[in-house]
Coordinates of N, CA and C in Angstrom, one line a residue:
M275 N -29.3 -19.4 37.6 CA -28.7 -19.4 35.7 C -30.4 -18.6 35.7
K276 N -31.2 -19.0 35.6 CA -31.6 -17.6 34.6 C -30.5 -15.9 34.3
R277 N -30.2 -15.9 35.7 CA -30.6 -14.3 36.0 C -28.7 -13.9 35.0
L278 N -27.8 -15.7 35.2 CA -27.1 -15.5 34.2 C -26.8 -15.5 33.7
S279 N -27.9 -16.4 32.3 CA -28.4 -16.1 31.2 C -28.3 -14.4 30.8
M280 N -29.1 -13.9 31.7 CA -29.8 -12.7 31.2 C -28.9 -11.8 30.9
K281 N -27.2 -12.2 31.7 CA -26.6 -11.1 31.5 C -25.2 -11.8 30.3
I282 N -25.3 -12.8 29.8 CA -24.9 -13.3 29.5 C -25.1 -12.7 27.9
S283 N -26.7 -12.3 27.2 CA -27.4 -11.9 25.9 C -26.8 -9.8 26.3
L284 N -27.5 -10.0 27.9 CA -27.4 -8.4 27.7 C -25.7 -7.9 26.7
A285 N -24.8 -8.8 27.6 CA -23.5 -8.3 27.1 C -23.1 -8.4 25.7
L286 N -23.6 -10.0 25.4 CA -23.5 -10.0 23.6 C -24.1 -8.3 22.7
V287 N -25.8 -8.1 23.4 CA -26.4 -7.2 22.9 C -25.1 -6.4 23.7
V288 N -24.6 -5.6 24.2 CA -23.4 -4.9 24.1 C -22.2 -4.7 23.5
L289 N -22.0 -5.7 23.1 CA -21.1 -5.9 22.4 C -21.6 -5.9 20.5
G290 N -22.9 -5.9 20.3 CA -23.0 -6.1 19.0 C -22.8 -7.5 19.1
L291 N -23.1 -8.5 19.4 CA -23.0 -9.7 19.2 C -24.7 -10.4 19.7
T292 N -24.2 -11.5 18.6 CA -25.9 -12.3 18.7 C -25.7 -13.6 18.9
A293 N -26.3 -14.1 19.6 CA -25.9 -15.7 19.5 C -26.1 -16.5 19.2
S294 N -26.5 -16.1 17.9 CA -26.8 -16.8 16.7 C -25.8 -16.9 15.4
I295 N -24.9 -16.3 15.2 CA -23.3 -16.8 14.7 C -22.9 -18.4 14.5
A296 N -22.7 -18.7 13.1 CA -22.9 -19.6 13.0 C -21.1 -20.1 12.9
P297 N -21.0 -21.5 13.9 CA -19.9 -21.8 14.5 C -18.6 -22.5 12.1
A298 N -17.9 -22.0 12.9 CA -16.6 -21.9 12.0 C -16.9 -23.7 11.9
E299 N -16.6 -24.0 10.4 CA -16.8 -25.2 9.2 C -15.3 -25.3 9.0
Q300 N -15.1 -26.4 9.2 CA -13.5 -26.4 8.0 C -14.2 -27.9 6.8
F301 N -13.7 -27.7 5.0 CA -13.8 -28.5 4.1 C -12.1 -28.2 3.6
G302 N -11.8 -28.9 3.8 CA -10.0 -28.8 3.4 C -9.3 -28.1 3.2
L303 N -8.6 -27.2 3.4 CA -7.6 -26.3 3.9 C -8.6 -24.9 4.1
F304 N -9.5 -24.7 4.1 CA -10.4 -23.4 4.0 C -11.5 -23.8 4.8
T305 N -11.9 -22.5 5.5 CA -12.5 -22.1 7.3 C -13.8 -21.6 6.5
Y306 N -14.7 -22.4 6.7 CA -16.1 -21.9 7.0 C -17.6 -21.6 7.0
Q307 N -17.9 -20.5 6.8 CA -19.0 -20.4 8.1 C -20.2 -20.2 6.9
V308 N -21.1 -21.1 7.3 CA -23.1 -21.3 7.1 C -24.3 -20.1 7.5
N309 N -24.4 -19.4 6.0 CA -24.9 -17.6 6.8 C -26.0 -18.5 7.3
P310 N -27.6 -17.4 7.2 CA -28.7 -18.1 7.1 C -29.1 -18.6 6.3
D311 N -29.2 -17.5 5.0 CA -29.4 -18.3 3.6 C -28.6 -19.3 2.8
D312 N -28.4 -20.0 3.6 CA -27.6 -21.5 3.3 C -26.5 -21.1 2.2
T313 N -26.2 -20.4 2.2 CA -25.1 -19.9 1.2 C -24.0 -20.0 1.7
V314 N -22.3 -19.9 1.7 CA -20.7 -19.9 1.7 C -20.6 -19.0 2.5
T315 N -19.6 -18.7 3.5 CA -18.5 -17.9 3.9 C -17.0 -18.1 4.1
I316 N -15.9 -18.1 3.0 CA -14.8 -18.5 3.3 C -14.1 -17.1 4.5
T317 N -14.2 -17.8 5.8 CA -13.5 -17.4 6.6 C -12.3 -17.1 7.3
D318 N -11.7 -18.3 6.7 CA -10.8 -18.2 7.3 C -9.6 -19.1 6.1
Y319 N -7.5 -18.7 6.1 CA -6.9 -20.0 5.1 C -5.7 -20.1 5.9
P320 N -5.3 -21.8 6.2 CA -4.1 -21.8 6.8 C -3.0 -20.4 6.6
K321 N -2.2 -19.4 7.3 CA -1.5 -18.4 7.2 C -0.5 -19.9 6.0
D322 N 0.7 -20.9 6.7 CA 1.9 -21.3 5.9 C 1.6 -21.5 5.1
A323 N 0.1 -22.4 4.4 CA -0.6 -22.1 2.9 C 0.7 -21.8 1.6
A324 N 0.7 -22.5 1.0 CA 1.9 -22.3 -0.2 C 1.2 -22.6 -1.4
G325 N 1.3 -21.9 -2.7 CA 1.1 -22.0 -4.2 C -0.2 -20.8 -4.9
H326 N -0.7 -21.9 -5.9 CA -2.1 -21.4 -5.9 C -3.1 -22.0 -5.5
V327 N -4.0 -21.2 -5.6 CA -5.4 -21.5 -5.1 C -6.8 -21.0 -5.8
D328 N -7.4 -22.8 -5.4 CA -8.9 -22.5 -6.4 C -10.0 -22.3 -4.9
I329 N -10.7 -20.8 -4.8 CA -11.6 -21.4 -3.7 C -12.3 -21.8 -4.9
P330 N -13.2 -23.1 -3.8 CA -14.0 -23.7 -4.5 C -16.1 -22.7 -4.2
A331 N -16.5 -23.3 -5.7 CA -17.8 -22.3 -6.6 C -19.3 -22.8 -4.9
E332 N -19.0 -24.5 -4.3 CA -19.2 -24.9 -3.2 C -19.0 -25.8 -2.4
I333 N -19.7 -25.9 -1.4 CA -19.0 -27.3 -0.4 C -19.9 -27.2 0.6
E334 N -20.2 -28.8 0.5 CA -21.7 -29.7 0.9 C -22.4 -29.3 -0.1
G335 N -22.6 -28.7 -0.9 CA -23.7 -28.1 -1.5 C -24.3 -27.1 -1.9
K336 N -23.9 -26.2 -0.7 CA -23.9 -24.5 -0.3 C -22.9 -23.7 -1.5
P337 N -23.6 -23.2 -2.8 CA -22.6 -21.9 -3.2 C -22.3 -20.6 -2.5
V338 N -20.6 -20.7 -2.2 CA -19.7 -20.0 -2.3 C -20.3 -18.2 -2.8
T339 N -20.3 -18.0 -1.8 CA -20.5 -16.8 -2.2 C -19.9 -15.2 -1.5
A340 N -19.1 -16.0 -0.7 CA -17.6 -14.3 0.2 C -16.8 -14.5 0.3
V341 N -16.0 -13.8 -0.3 CA -14.9 -14.3 0.1 C -14.2 -13.3 2.1
G342 N -14.7 -13.6 2.5 CA -15.0 -12.7 4.6 C -13.5 -11.9 4.5
E343 N -13.8 -11.1 5.0 CA -13.2 -10.0 6.0 C -11.9 -10.8 6.5
I344 N -10.3 -10.3 5.7 CA -9.1 -10.9 7.0 C -8.6 -12.0 6.2
A345 N -10.1 -12.7 5.4 CA -9.3 -14.6 5.1 C -8.7 -15.0 4.7
F346 N -8.1 -14.9 3.8 CA -7.2 -14.9 3.2 C -5.5 -13.6 3.5
A347 N -5.4 -13.0 5.0 CA -4.7 -12.1 5.4 C -3.6 -12.6 5.5
G348 N -2.7 -12.2 5.2 CA -1.2 -13.2 6.1 C -1.0 -14.3 5.8
C349 N -1.1 -14.5 4.6 CA -0.9 -15.9 3.8 C 0.2 -15.5 2.7
I350 N 1.1 -15.3 3.7 CA 2.1 -14.9 2.6 C 2.7 -15.7 1.5
G351 N 2.9 -17.1 1.2 CA 3.1 -18.3 0.5 C 2.3 -18.5 -0.6
L352 N 1.0 -18.0 0.0 CA 0.4 -17.9 -1.0 C 0.5 -17.0 -3.1
T353 N 1.0 -17.7 -4.6 CA 0.8 -16.8 -5.6 C -0.2 -16.7 -6.0
S354 N -1.0 -17.1 -6.7 CA -2.1 -17.5 -7.2 C -3.6 -17.3 -6.4
I355 N -4.4 -16.8 -6.6 CA -6.2 -17.7 -6.6 C -7.0 -17.0 -7.8
V356 N -7.9 -17.7 -7.2 CA -8.6 -17.9 -8.8 C -10.5 -18.1 -7.6
I357 N -11.0 -17.2 -8.1 CA -11.9 -16.5 -6.9 C -13.2 -17.3 -7.9
P358 N -14.3 -18.1 -7.7 CA -15.1 -19.1 -8.6 C -16.6 -18.0 -8.8
E359 N -16.6 -18.3 -10.2 CA -18.3 -17.8 -10.0 C -19.5 -17.7 -9.3
G360 N -19.9 -16.4 -9.1 CA -20.8 -17.2 -7.7 C -20.4 -16.7 -6.3
V361 N -19.1 -15.8 -6.7 CA -19.3 -15.4 -5.2 C -19.7 -13.5 -5.8
I362 N -20.1 -12.8 -4.6 CA -20.8 -11.8 -4.8 C -20.2 -10.5 -4.4
Q363 N -19.0 -11.0 -3.1 CA -19.2 -10.4 -1.7 C -17.1 -10.7 -1.7
I364 N -16.7 -9.5 -1.9 CA -15.3 -9.7 -1.4 C -14.5 -8.7 -0.6
G365 N -14.3 -8.9 1.4 CA -14.2 -9.0 1.9 C -13.6 -7.6 2.5
A366 N -13.6 -6.6 3.9 CA -11.9 -5.8 3.4 C -11.1 -6.6 4.2
R367 N -9.3 -6.5 3.8 CA -7.9 -6.9 3.8 C -8.9 -8.7 3.5
A368 N -9.8 -8.9 2.3 CA -9.2 -9.9 2.0 C -8.0 -10.7 2.2
F369 N -7.5 -9.8 1.0 CA -5.4 -10.5 1.3 C -4.5 -9.6 0.8
Y370 N -5.4 -8.8 2.5 CA -3.7 -7.9 2.8 C -3.0 -9.2 3.4
G371 N -1.6 -8.5 3.0 CA -0.3 -8.9 3.5 C -0.1 -10.8 2.5
C372 N -0.8 -10.3 1.8 CA 0.3 -12.0 0.9 C 0.8 -12.0 -0.1
T373 N 2.5 -11.9 0.8 CA 3.6 -10.8 0.3 C 4.1 -11.8 -1.2
R374 N 3.7 -12.8 -1.2 CA 3.8 -13.0 -2.6 C 3.1 -13.9 -3.2
L375 N 2.2 -13.0 -3.4 CA 0.6 -13.1 -4.8 C 1.3 -12.5 -5.0
V376 N 1.0 -13.0 -6.8 CA 1.4 -12.6 -8.4 C 0.2 -12.2 -8.4
S377 N -1.5 -13.4 -8.8 CA -2.1 -12.9 -8.8 C -3.6 -13.2 -9.0
V378 N -4.4 -12.4 -9.1 CA -5.8 -12.7 -9.0 C -6.8 -12.5 -9.9
T379 N -7.3 -13.7 -10.1 CA -8.6 -13.7 -10.8 C -10.4 -13.9 -11.1
V380 N -10.9 -12.4 -10.6 CA -12.2 -12.2 -10.5 C -13.2 -12.2 -11.2
P381 N -14.3 -13.3 -10.6 CA -15.8 -13.9 -11.9 C -16.8 -13.1 -12.3
S382 N -16.6 -12.8 -13.0 CA -18.1 -12.2 -13.5 C -18.9 -11.4 -12.4
S383 N -19.3 -12.7 -11.3 CA -20.5 -12.3 -10.2 C -20.1 -10.7 -9.5
P384 N -18.5 -11.1 -9.0 CA -18.8 -9.8 -7.1 C -19.5 -8.7 -7.6
S385 N -20.2 -8.2 -7.1 CA -20.8 -6.6 -7.4 C -20.6 -6.1 -6.2
A386 N -19.4 -7.2 -4.7 CA -19.5 -6.0 -4.1 C -17.4 -6.4 -3.8
I387 N -16.6 -6.0 -4.3 CA -15.5 -5.9 -3.6 C -15.7 -4.7 -2.4
S388 N -15.2 -4.9 -1.0 CA -15.9 -4.4 -0.2 C -15.2 -2.5 0.3
E389 N -15.5 -1.3 0.1 CA -15.8 -0.2 -0.3 C -14.3 0.2 -0.1
E390 N -13.5 -0.7 1.3 CA -12.2 -0.7 1.6 C -10.9 -0.9 0.1
A391 N -11.5 -1.8 -0.4 CA -10.7 -2.0 -1.3 C -9.2 -1.5 -2.9
G392 N -10.0 0.2 -2.8 CA -8.6 0.7 -2.9 C -6.7 0.6 -2.7
T393 N -7.9 0.7 -0.8 CA -6.8 0.7 0.1 C -6.0 -0.6 0.9
F394 N -7.3 -0.8 1.3 CA -6.8 -2.6 2.5 C -6.9 -4.4 1.7
V395 N -7.9 -4.8 0.2 CA -8.2 -5.7 -0.3 C -6.8 -6.6 -0.3
F396 N -6.0 -5.5 -1.9 CA -4.8 -5.8 -1.8 C -4.0 -5.4 -0.9
M397 N -3.5 -4.9 -0.5 CA -2.5 -3.7 0.6 C -2.2 -4.6 1.1
S398 N -0.8 -4.4 0.9 CA 1.0 -5.1 1.1 C 0.9 -6.4 0.9
C399 N 0.5 -6.7 -1.1 CA 0.8 -7.4 -1.6 C 1.8 -6.7 -2.9
P400 N 3.8 -7.2 -2.5 CA 4.2 -6.2 -3.0 C 4.3 -6.6 -4.4
S401 N 3.8 -8.9 -4.6 CA 4.6 -8.7 -5.6 C 3.7 -9.0 -7.2
L402 N 1.9 -8.0 -5.7 CA 1.2 -8.3 -7.1 C 1.1 -8.3 -8.5
T403 N 0.8 -8.5 -9.5 CA 1.4 -7.9 -10.8 C 0.3 -8.0 -11.8
S404 N -1.1 -8.4 -11.1 CA -1.8 -8.8 -11.9 C -3.6 -9.1 -11.2
I405 N -4.6 -8.3 -11.2 CA -5.7 -8.1 -11.5 C -6.5 -8.9 -12.4
E406 N -7.1 -9.6 -12.5 CA -8.4 -9.9 -13.5 C -9.3 -10.0 -13.8
V407 N -10.4 -9.1 -13.8 CA -11.7 -9.0 -13.7 C -12.2 -10.0 -15.2
D408 N -12.9 -10.6 -15.2 CA -14.1 -11.6 -16.7 C -14.8 -9.8 -16.7
G409 N -14.7 -10.1 -18.5 CA -14.8 -9.2 -18.8 C -16.5 -9.2 -18.7
R410 N -17.6 -9.8 -18.5 CA -18.8 -10.0 -18.2 C -19.1 -8.9 -16.5
N411 N -18.4 -9.6 -16.4 CA -19.1 -8.4 -14.7 C -19.1 -6.8 -15.0
T412 N -20.2 -6.7 -14.4 CA -20.8 -5.9 -14.1 C -20.2 -4.2 -13.5
H413 N -19.3 -4.5 -12.4 CA -19.2 -3.6 -12.1 C -18.2 -3.5 -12.2
Y414 N -17.9 -4.3 -12.5 CA -15.6 -4.2 -12.0 C -15.4 -4.5 -13.3
S415 N -14.1 -4.2 -13.7 CA -13.0 -4.4 -14.6 C -11.7 -4.4 -14.6
S416 N -11.0 -4.5 -15.8 CA -9.4 -5.0 -15.7 C -9.1 -4.5 -16.6
V417 N -7.9 -3.6 -17.4 CA -6.6 -3.6 -17.6 C -5.5 -3.5 -17.4
D418 N -5.0 -4.4 -18.4 CA -3.1 -4.6 -18.0 C -3.1 -5.4 -16.6
G419 N -4.0 -5.7 -15.8 CA -4.2 -6.7 -14.5 C -3.9 -4.9 -13.6
V420 N -5.1 -4.2 -13.9 CA -5.1 -3.3 -12.8 C -6.6 -2.9 -12.4
L421 N -6.6 -2.8 -11.4 CA -8.8 -2.9 -11.2 C -9.2 -1.9 -11.4
Y422 N -10.4 -2.0 -12.0 CA -10.9 0.1 -12.2 C -12.8 -1.0 -11.0
N423 N -13.7 0.4 -12.1 CA -14.8 0.2 -11.7 C -15.3 0.0 -13.2
K424 N -16.1 -0.7 -13.5 CA -16.8 -1.4 -14.9 C -16.2 0.1 -16.0
S425 N -17.3 1.4 -15.7 CA -17.2 2.4 -16.8 C -15.4 3.0 -16.5
R426 N -14.3 2.2 -16.0 CA -13.1 2.6 -15.4 C -13.6 4.5 -15.4
T427 N -13.7 4.8 -14.7 CA -13.5 5.7 -14.4 C -13.1 5.7 -13.0
I428 N -13.2 4.7 -11.7 CA -12.6 5.2 -11.5 C -11.3 3.9 -10.4
L429 N -10.2 4.4 -11.0 CA -8.9 2.9 -10.7 C -9.4 2.7 -9.3
I430 N -8.7 1.7 -8.9 CA -9.6 0.8 -7.3 C -8.1 0.1 -6.5
R431 N -7.1 -0.2 -7.7 CA -5.8 -1.1 -7.1 C -5.2 -0.9 -9.1
Y432 N -3.9 -0.3 -7.8 CA -3.4 -0.1 -9.7 C -2.1 -1.8 -8.2
P433 N -1.8 -3.0 -8.7 CA -1.0 -3.5 -7.9 C 0.8 -3.7 -8.1
Q434 N 1.4 -3.6 -6.9 CA 2.0 -2.8 -6.2 C 3.4 -3.3 -7.2
C435 N 3.5 -4.5 -8.0 CA 4.6 -4.6 -8.4 C 4.7 -5.0 -10.0
I436 N 3.6 -3.7 -10.1 CA 4.0 -3.5 -12.3 C 5.1 -2.0 -12.3
S437 N 6.0 -2.1 -12.8 CA 6.3 -1.5 -13.0 C 6.4 0.2 -14.4
G438 N 7.0 0.4 -14.1 CA 7.0 1.6 -14.9 C 5.9 2.5 -15.3
D439 N 5.5 3.5 -16.2 CA 4.9 4.5 -16.4 C 3.2 4.0 -16.1
Y440 N 2.4 4.4 -15.2 CA 1.3 3.7 -16.7 C -0.3 5.6 -16.3
I441 N -0.2 5.5 -17.6 CA -0.9 6.3 -17.7 C -2.8 6.4 -18.0
I442 N -3.5 6.9 -17.4 CA -4.8 6.9 -17.2 C -5.7 6.8 -18.3

């Protein structure tokens, strides 16, 4: 039995995994993981869900600090999402393929929208017309629904459904 345990541990190391990965838990429609620092990452949401979503600021008394990679990917019925204050990380492809998503509201807290933000976080969201960022955010900004870095020197995401000319 000890030999089998060593083989499993070695396989996990080779695959880059650890045995301490927290199990997924459920809060309403949200699947989440409690992180080692006692914060929460939203990891999944039902693909058949529809309408508006308010991501909770807390789950079971623990602050929600991240929207994980692909957490809402493929949720084709979602129309709007409000990310709460306290979320500091939005993972790669978090909203990929949300085909009916029209608007996203980003609070002042995110300091890290995945490095792939410009190409994947809101990719394949053909109905998206607005990404609104709280003016107090120190890393990101928005003008007319377009996502920029704070100093507006880098356009991060131009929503697919905005029509007409856009001058930077």
